[in-house]
Coordinates of C-alpha atoms in Angstrom, one line a residue:
X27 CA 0.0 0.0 0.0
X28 CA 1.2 3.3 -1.0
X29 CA 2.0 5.8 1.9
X30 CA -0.2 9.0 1.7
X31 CA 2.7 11.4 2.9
X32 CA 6.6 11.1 2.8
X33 CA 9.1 9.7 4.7
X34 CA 12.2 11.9 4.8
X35 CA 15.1 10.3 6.5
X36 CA 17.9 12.4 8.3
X37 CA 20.9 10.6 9.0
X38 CA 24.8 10.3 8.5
X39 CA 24.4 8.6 5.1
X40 CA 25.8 5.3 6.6
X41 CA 25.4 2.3 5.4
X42 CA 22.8 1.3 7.5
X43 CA 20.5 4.8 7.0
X44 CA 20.8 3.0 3.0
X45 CA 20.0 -0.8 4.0
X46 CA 16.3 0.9 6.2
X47 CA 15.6 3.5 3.2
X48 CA 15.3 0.0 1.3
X49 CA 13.1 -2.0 3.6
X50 CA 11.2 1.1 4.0
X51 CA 10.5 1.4 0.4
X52 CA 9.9 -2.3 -0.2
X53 CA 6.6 -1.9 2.5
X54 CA 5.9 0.7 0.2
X55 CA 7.2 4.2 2.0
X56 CA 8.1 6.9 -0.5
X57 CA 11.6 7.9 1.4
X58 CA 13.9 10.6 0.6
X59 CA 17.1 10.5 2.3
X60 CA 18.9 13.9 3.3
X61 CA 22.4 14.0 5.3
X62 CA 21.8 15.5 8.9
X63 CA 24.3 18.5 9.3
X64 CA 25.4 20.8 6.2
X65 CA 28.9 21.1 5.1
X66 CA 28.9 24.0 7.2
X67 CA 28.2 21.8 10.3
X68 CA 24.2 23.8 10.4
X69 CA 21.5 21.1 11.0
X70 CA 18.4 22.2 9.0
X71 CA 15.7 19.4 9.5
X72 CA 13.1 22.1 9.5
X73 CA 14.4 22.5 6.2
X74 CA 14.7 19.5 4.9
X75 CA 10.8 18.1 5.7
X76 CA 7.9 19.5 4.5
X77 CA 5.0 19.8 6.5
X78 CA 3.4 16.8 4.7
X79 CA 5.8 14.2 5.1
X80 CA 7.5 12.6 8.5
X81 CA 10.9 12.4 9.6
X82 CA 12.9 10.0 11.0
X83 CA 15.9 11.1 12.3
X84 CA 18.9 9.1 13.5
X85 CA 20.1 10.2 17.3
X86 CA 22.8 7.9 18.1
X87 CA 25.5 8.8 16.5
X88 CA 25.4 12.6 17.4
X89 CA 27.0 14.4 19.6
X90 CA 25.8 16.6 22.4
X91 CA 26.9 19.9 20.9
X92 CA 24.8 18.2 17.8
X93 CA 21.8 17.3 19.4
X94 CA 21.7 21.1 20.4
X95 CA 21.6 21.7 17.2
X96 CA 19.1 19.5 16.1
X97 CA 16.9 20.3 19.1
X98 CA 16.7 23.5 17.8
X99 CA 16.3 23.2 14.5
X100 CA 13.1 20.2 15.3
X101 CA 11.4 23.0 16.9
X102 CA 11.4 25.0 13.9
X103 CA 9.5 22.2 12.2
X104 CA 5.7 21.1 12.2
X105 CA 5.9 17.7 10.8
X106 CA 6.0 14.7 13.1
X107 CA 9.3 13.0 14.0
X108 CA 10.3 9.7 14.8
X109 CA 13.5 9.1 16.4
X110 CA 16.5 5.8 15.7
X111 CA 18.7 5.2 18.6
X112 CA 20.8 2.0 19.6
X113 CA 19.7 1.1 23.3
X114 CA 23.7 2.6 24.5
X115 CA 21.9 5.7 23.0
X116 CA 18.8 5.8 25.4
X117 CA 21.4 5.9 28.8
X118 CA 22.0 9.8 27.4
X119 CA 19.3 11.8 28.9
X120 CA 19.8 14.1 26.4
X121 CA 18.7 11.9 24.2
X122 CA 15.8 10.9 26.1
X123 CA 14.6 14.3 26.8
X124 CA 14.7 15.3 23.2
X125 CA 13.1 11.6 22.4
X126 CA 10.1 12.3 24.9
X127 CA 9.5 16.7 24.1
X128 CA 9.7 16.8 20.4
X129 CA 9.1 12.6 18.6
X130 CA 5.8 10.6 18.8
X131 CA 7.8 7.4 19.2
X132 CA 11.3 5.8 18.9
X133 CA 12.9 2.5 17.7
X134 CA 16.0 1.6 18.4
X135 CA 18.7 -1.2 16.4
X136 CA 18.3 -3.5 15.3
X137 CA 15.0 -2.0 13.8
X138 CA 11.8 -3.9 14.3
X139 CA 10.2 -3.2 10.5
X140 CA 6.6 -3.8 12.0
X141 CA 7.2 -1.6 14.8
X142 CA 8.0 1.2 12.6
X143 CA 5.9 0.7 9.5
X144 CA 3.0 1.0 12.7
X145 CA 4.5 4.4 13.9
X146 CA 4.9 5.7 10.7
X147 CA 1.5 5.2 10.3
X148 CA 0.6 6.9 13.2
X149 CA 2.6 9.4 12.2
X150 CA 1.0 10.1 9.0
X151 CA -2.3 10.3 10.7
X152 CA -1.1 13.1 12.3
X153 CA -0.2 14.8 9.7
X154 CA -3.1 14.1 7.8
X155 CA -5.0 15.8 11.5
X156 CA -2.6 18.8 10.8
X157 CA -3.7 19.3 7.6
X158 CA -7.0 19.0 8.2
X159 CA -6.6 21.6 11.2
X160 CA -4.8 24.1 8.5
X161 CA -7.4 24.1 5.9
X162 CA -10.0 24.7 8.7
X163 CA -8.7 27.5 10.2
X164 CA -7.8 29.2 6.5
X165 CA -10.8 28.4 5.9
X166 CA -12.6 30.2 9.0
X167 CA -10.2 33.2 8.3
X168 CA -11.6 33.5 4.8
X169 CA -15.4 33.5 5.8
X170 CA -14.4 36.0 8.8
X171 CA -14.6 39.4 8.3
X172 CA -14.1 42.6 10.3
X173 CA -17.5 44.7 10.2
X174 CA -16.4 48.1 9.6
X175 CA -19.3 49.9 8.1
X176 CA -16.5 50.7 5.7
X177 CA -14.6 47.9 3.8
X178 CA -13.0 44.6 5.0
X179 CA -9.6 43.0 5.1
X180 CA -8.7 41.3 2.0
X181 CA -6.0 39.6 0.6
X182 CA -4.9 36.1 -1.1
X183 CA -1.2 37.3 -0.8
X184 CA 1.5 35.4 1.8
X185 CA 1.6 39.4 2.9
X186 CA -1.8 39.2 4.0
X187 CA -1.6 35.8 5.1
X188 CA 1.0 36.7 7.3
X189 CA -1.3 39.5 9.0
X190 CA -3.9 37.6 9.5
X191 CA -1.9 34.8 11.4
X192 CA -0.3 37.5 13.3
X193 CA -3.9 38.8 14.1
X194 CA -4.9 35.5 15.2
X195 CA -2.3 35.2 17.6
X196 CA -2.1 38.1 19.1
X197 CA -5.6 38.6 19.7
X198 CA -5.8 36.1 22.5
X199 CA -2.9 37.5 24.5
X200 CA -3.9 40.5 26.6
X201 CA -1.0 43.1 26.4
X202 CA -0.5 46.3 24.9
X203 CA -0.2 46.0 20.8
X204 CA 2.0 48.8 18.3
X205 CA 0.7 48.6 15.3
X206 CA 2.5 50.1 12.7
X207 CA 2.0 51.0 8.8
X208 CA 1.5 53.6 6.5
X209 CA -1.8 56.1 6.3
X210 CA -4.1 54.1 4.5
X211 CA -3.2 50.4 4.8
X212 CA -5.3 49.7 7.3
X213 CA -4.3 50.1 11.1
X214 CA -7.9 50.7 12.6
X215 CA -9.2 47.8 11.2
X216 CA -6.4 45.6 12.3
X217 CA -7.0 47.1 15.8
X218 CA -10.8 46.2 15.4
X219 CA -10.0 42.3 14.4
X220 CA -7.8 42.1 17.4
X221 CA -10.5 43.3 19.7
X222 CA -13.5 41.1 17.6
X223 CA -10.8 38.1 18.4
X224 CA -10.2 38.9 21.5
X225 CA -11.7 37.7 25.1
X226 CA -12.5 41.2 25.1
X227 CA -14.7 40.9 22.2
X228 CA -17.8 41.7 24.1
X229 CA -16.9 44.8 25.7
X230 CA -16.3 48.4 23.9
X231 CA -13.9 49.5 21.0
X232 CA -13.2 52.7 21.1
X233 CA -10.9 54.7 18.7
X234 CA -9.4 58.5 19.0
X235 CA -6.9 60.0 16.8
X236 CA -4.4 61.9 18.9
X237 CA -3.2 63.9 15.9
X238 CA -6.5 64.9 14.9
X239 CA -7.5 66.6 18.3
X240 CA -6.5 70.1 19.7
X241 CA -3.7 70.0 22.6
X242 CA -6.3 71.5 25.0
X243 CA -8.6 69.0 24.3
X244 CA -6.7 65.8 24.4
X245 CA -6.6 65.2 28.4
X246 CA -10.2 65.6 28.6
X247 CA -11.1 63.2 25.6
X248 CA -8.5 60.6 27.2
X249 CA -9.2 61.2 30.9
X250 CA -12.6 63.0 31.2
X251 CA -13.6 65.6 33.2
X252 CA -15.9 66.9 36.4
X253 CA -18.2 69.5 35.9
X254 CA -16.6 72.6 36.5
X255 CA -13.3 71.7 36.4
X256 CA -12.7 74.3 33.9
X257 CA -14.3 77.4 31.8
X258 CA -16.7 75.4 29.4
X259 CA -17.4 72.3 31.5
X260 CA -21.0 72.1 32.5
X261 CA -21.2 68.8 33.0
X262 CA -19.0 65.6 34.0
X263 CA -17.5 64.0 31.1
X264 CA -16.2 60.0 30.6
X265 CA -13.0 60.0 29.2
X266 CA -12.3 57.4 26.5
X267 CA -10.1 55.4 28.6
X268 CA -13.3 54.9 31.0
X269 CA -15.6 54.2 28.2
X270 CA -13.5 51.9 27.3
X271 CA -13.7 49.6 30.2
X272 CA -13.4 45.8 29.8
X273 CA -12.6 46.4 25.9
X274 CA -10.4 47.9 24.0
X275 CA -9.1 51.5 23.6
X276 CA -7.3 52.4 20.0
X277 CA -5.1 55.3 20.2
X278 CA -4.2 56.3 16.2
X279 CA -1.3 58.5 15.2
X280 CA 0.0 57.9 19.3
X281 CA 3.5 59.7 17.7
X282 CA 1.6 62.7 17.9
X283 CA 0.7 62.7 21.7
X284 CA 2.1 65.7 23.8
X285 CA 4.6 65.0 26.0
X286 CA 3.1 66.2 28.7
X287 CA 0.2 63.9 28.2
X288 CA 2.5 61.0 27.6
X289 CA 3.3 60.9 31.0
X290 CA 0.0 60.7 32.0
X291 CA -0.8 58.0 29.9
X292 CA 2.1 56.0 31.3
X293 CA 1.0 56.5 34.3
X294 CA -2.2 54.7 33.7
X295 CA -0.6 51.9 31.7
X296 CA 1.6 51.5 35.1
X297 CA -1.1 51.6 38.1
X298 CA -4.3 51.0 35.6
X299 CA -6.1 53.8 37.3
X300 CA -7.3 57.7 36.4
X301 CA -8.1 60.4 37.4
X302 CA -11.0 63.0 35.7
X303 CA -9.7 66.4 35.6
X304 CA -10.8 68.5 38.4
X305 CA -11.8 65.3 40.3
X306 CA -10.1 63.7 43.9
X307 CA -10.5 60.6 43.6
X308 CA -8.7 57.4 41.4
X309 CA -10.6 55.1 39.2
X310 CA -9.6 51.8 38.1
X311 CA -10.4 50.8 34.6
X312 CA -9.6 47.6 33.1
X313 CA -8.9 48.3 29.1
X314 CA -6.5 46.9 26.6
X315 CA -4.4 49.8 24.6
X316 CA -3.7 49.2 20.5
X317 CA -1.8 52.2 19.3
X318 CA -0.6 52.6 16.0
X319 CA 1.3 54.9 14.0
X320 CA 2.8 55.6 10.9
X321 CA 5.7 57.4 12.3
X322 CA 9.4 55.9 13.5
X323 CA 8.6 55.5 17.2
X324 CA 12.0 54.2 18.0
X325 CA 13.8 57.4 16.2
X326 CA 11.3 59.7 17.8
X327 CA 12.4 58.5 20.9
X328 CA 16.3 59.3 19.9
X329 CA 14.9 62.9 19.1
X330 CA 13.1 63.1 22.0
X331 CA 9.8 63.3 21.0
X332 CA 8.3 60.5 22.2
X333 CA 9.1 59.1 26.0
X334 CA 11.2 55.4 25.7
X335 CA 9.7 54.2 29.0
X336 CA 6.2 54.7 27.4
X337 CA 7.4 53.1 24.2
X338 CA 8.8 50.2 25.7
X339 CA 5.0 50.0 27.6
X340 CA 2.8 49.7 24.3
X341 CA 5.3 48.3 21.9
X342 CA 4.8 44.8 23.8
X343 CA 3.5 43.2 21.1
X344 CA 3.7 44.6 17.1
X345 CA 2.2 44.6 13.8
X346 CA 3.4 45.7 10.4
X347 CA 0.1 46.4 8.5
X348 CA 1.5 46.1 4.7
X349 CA 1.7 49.1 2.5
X350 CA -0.4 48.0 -0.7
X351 CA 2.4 48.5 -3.1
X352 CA 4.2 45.4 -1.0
X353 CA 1.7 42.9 -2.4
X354 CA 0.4 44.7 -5.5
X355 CA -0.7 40.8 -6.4
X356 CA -3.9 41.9 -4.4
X357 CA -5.3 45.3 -6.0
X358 CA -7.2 43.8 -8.8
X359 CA -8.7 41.7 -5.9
X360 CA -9.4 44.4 -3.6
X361 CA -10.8 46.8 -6.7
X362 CA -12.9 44.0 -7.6
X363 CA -14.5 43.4 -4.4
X364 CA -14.9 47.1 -3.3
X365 CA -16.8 47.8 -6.8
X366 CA -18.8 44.7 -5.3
X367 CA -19.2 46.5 -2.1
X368 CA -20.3 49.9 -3.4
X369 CA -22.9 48.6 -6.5
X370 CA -25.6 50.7 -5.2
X371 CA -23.6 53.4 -6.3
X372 CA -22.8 52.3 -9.9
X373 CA -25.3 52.6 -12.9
X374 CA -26.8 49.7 -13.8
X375 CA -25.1 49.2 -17.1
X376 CA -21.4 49.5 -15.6
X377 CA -20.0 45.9 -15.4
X378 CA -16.2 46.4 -14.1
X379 CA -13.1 47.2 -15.3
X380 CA -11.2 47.1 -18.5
X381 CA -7.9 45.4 -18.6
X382 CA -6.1 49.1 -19.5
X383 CA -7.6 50.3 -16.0
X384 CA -6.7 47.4 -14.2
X385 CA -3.1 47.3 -15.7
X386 CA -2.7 50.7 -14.5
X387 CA -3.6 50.2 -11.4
X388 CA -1.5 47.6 -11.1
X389 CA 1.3 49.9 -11.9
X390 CA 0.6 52.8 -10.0
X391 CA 2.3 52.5 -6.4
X392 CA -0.6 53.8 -4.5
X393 CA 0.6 56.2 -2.1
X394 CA -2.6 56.2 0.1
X395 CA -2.5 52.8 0.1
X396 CA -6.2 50.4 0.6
X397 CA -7.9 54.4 1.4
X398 CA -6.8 55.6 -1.8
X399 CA -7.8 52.6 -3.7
X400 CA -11.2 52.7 -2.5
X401 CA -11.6 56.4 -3.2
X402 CA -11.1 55.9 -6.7
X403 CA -13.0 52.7 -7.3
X404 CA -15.6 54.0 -6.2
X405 CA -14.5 57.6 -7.9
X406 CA -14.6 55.7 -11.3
X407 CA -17.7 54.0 -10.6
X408 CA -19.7 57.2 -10.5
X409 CA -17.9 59.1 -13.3
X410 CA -17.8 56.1 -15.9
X411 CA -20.2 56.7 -18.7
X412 CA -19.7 53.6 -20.4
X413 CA -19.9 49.3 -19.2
X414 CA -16.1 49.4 -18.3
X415 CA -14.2 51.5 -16.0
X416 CA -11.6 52.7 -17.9
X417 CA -7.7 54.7 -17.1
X418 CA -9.8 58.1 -17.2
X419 CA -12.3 57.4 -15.0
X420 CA -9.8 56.5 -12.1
X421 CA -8.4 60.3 -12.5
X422 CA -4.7 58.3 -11.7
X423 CA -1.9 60.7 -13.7
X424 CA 0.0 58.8 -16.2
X425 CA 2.9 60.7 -15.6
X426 CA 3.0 59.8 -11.6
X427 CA 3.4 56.1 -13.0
X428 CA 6.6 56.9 -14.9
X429 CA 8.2 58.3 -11.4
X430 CA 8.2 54.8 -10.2
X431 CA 9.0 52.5 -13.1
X432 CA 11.1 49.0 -11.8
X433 CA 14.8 49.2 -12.3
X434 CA 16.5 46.4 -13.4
X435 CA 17.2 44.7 -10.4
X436 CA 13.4 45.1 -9.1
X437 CA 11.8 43.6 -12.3
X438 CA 14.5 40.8 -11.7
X439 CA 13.3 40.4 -7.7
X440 CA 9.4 40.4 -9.2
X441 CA 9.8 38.3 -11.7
X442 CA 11.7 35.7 -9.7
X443 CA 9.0 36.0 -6.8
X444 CA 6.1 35.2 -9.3
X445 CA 8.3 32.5 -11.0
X446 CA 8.2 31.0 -7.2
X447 CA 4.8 31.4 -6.7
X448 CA 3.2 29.7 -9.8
X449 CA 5.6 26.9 -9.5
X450 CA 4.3 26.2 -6.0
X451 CA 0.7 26.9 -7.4
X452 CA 0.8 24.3 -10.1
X453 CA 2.6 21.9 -7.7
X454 CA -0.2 22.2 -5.2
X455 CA 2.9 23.9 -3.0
X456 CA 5.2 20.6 -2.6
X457 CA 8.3 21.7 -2.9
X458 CA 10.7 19.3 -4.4
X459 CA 8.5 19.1 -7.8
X460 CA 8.2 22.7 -7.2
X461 CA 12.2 23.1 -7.4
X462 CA 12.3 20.1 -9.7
X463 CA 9.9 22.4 -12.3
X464 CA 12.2 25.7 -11.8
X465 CA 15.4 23.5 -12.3
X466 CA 17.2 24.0 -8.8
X467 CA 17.8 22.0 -5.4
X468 CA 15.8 22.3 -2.4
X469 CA 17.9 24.1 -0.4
X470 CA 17.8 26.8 -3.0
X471 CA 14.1 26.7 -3.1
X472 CA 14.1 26.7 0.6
X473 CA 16.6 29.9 0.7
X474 CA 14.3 31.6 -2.1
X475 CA 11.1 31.1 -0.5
X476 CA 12.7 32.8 2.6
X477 CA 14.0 35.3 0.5
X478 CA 10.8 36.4 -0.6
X479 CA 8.6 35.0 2.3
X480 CA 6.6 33.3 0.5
X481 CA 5.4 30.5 3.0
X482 CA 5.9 27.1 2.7
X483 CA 2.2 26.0 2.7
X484 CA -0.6 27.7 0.9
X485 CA -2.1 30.7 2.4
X486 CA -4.3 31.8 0.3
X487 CA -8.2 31.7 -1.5
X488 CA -8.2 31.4 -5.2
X489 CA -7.8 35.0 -6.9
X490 CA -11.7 35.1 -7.5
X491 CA -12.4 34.2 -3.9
X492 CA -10.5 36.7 -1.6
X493 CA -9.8 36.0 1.7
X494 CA -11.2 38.0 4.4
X495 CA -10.4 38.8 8.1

């Protein structure tokens, strides 16, 4: 019976790694045999096995500096392992211990062929769980969605992909969370899909813009006030932070707080308690901060414009929300589904776009980002007078394009990424027919996909089915 994953076996290249690759393929394994440690002396398992096959690794003949190695490098990987070992090799409790944390099973020499044709099996069982558990919870992030009221999250791209794993994660961890990103790409509805993910999700979100908001203004929004505590203030006033309480509080452009009120807001990130303006008494709220900002915290805080002890307090956790030119693979997705989004707008005899528009907007590097994009879909869909949108209608200048034509070296670095990419595509992302198709080894595959991180798995809905967050 054919196995339905790989067997990848790590070892020395001995004579005896050979005479089990043999009895392994005679019960019908498919096994690829890769020598353990580089010419360098680096151990890259992780490397070596992709997530759907297993590896078997031999452990008695290393060393202890090389089981360090490898302990590390197994870590790095998601496949199952099972381990070989002679029974001298099970007295090392380093051994052992790496044995019983990181492989399902062990057999030790002379090699019992029924024992290990059953944990192979075992093995691939779990894989096959794995696999399931990936597609399910790709599949979940595709039919979620943030519910902004003015677009969602979408993206196919291993950019996006990345986000949205990143999202995932951090969402269920409650500490303070730096988003970063240009204007445009974004940042408030990444800070909305952490709270919607959150154990938080049931409590308020509220968002203020610190840059938007007069100096004068800015302790009372945050903080609140009592009545009378100043000329103007008829009434008491809850502060955003207090509104907020046991949800979320999103502080945008946070490189434009004062100074003086960044101590104040350290101060409640510190003790978790306020106090109104004008009022005596402290209040504890419970309230996870997002901030974000477009800005260089870390070099404001060389210049002295932002305080490093308060940096240090929100920039626990971070997110890099893409800029749009960084996976441009996504805009005739996006501009597709936001002229979805906005149809009640359109005439009815406008049916999309032509393929000059959408090759311009391909080329044009979007300074405004996912903002700007939407403002001229939706732009063009009110101005076109005809069934396709068309370059005009977008009111993009052709001579902005020229500005930023690839040099050489970048159409070389795009072309080699979307070489990449539709190899893995048609290869249903293995990677050795991948690298087999593209005419290079696997450790060259392995070092390009890093390169370009691309991931080693699919992450993505087909280009008419975007994903969504």
């Amino acid at each position: 019976m054919e196995s339905p994953v790989g067997v990848r076996l790590l070892g020395r290249g001995s004579d005896r790694d050979a005479s089990l690759g043999d009895t392994l393929r005679q019960r019908g394994w498919q096994v690829h045999s890769d020598h353990l440690f580089e010419s360098s002396g680096a151990c890259c398992c992780h490397e070596h096995v992709a997530e759907n096959e297993v590896g078997l690794v031999v452990l008695d003949t290393l060393s202890s500096d090389e089981l360090r190695r490898l302990e590390a490098s197994m870590i790095k990987s998601r496949c199952p392992w099972i381990g070989l070992v002679d029974e001298e090799g099970l007295a090392d409790g380093d051994k052992r211990r790496l044995i019983i944390s990181l492989c399902l099973g062990y057999v030790t020499y002379p090699v019992d062929a029924d024992r290990l044709d059953g944990l192979l099996w075992s093995a691939t069982d779990q894989v096959r769980l794995q696999r399931w558990e990936s597609e399910s919870q790709q599949q979940a992030a595709a039919e979620a969605f943030v519910d902004s009221g003015e677009y969602e999250m979408v993206g196919t791209t291993p950019a996006m992909w990345q986000l949205f794993k990143t999202i995932r994660k951090i969402a269920a961890v409650d500490a303070s969370v730096c988003i970063h990103g240009e204007s445009g790409t974004g940042k408030e509805l990444t800070a909305q899909a952490l709270h919607e993910r959150s154990p938080r999700a049931a409590g308020p979100f509220h968002a203020i813009n610190c840059g938007a908001l007069p100096e004068n203004l800015i302790q009372s929004e945050l903080f609140g006030h009592e009545k009378g505590a100043f000329t103007g203030a008829g009434q008491r006033k809850i502060g955003r932070i207090e509104a907020a309480d046991g949800g979320t509080l999103f502080l945008d452009e946070i490189g434009d707080l004062p100074l003086e009120l960044q101590v104040n807001l350290l101060r409640f990130l510190e003790t978790r308690r306020i106090q109104r303006i004008g009022g005596l008494s402290e209040i504890s709220v419970d309230v996870r901060i997002l901030a974000a900002t477009h800005v260089d915290l870390a070099k404001a805080v060389d210049d002295g414009r932002f305080r490093e002890d308060l940096y240090h307090r929100l920039n626990v956790l971070q997110i890099t929300v893409p800029a749009l030119r960084e996976h441009p693979e996504d805009i005739e997705i996006l501009a597709r589904f936001f002229f979805k989004r906005f149809a009640s707008d359109k005439p009815a005899y406008l049916k999309g776009f032509s393929r000059e528009s959408l090759a311009l907007m391909r080329q044009y590097p979007w300074p405004g980002n996912v903002r700007e994009l939407i403002n001229r879909v939706r732009r063009a869909m009110v101005m076109c007078e005809g069934r396709l949108i068309q370059p005009d209608d977008l009111g993009i200048e052709r001579r902005r394009i020229h500005r930023h034509v690839l040099t050489l070296d970048q159409a070389r670095e795009r072309a080699e990424r979307d070489s990449l990419l539709a190899a893995l595509a048609r290869n249903k992302y293995r990677i050795h027919p991948a690298a087999d198709e593209l005419g290079v080894s696997r450790v060259t595959m392995y070092r390009l996909l890093n390169k370009h991180g691309i991931p080693r798995t699919p992450g993505g809905a087909a280009a008419d089915d975007p994903a969504q967050l």
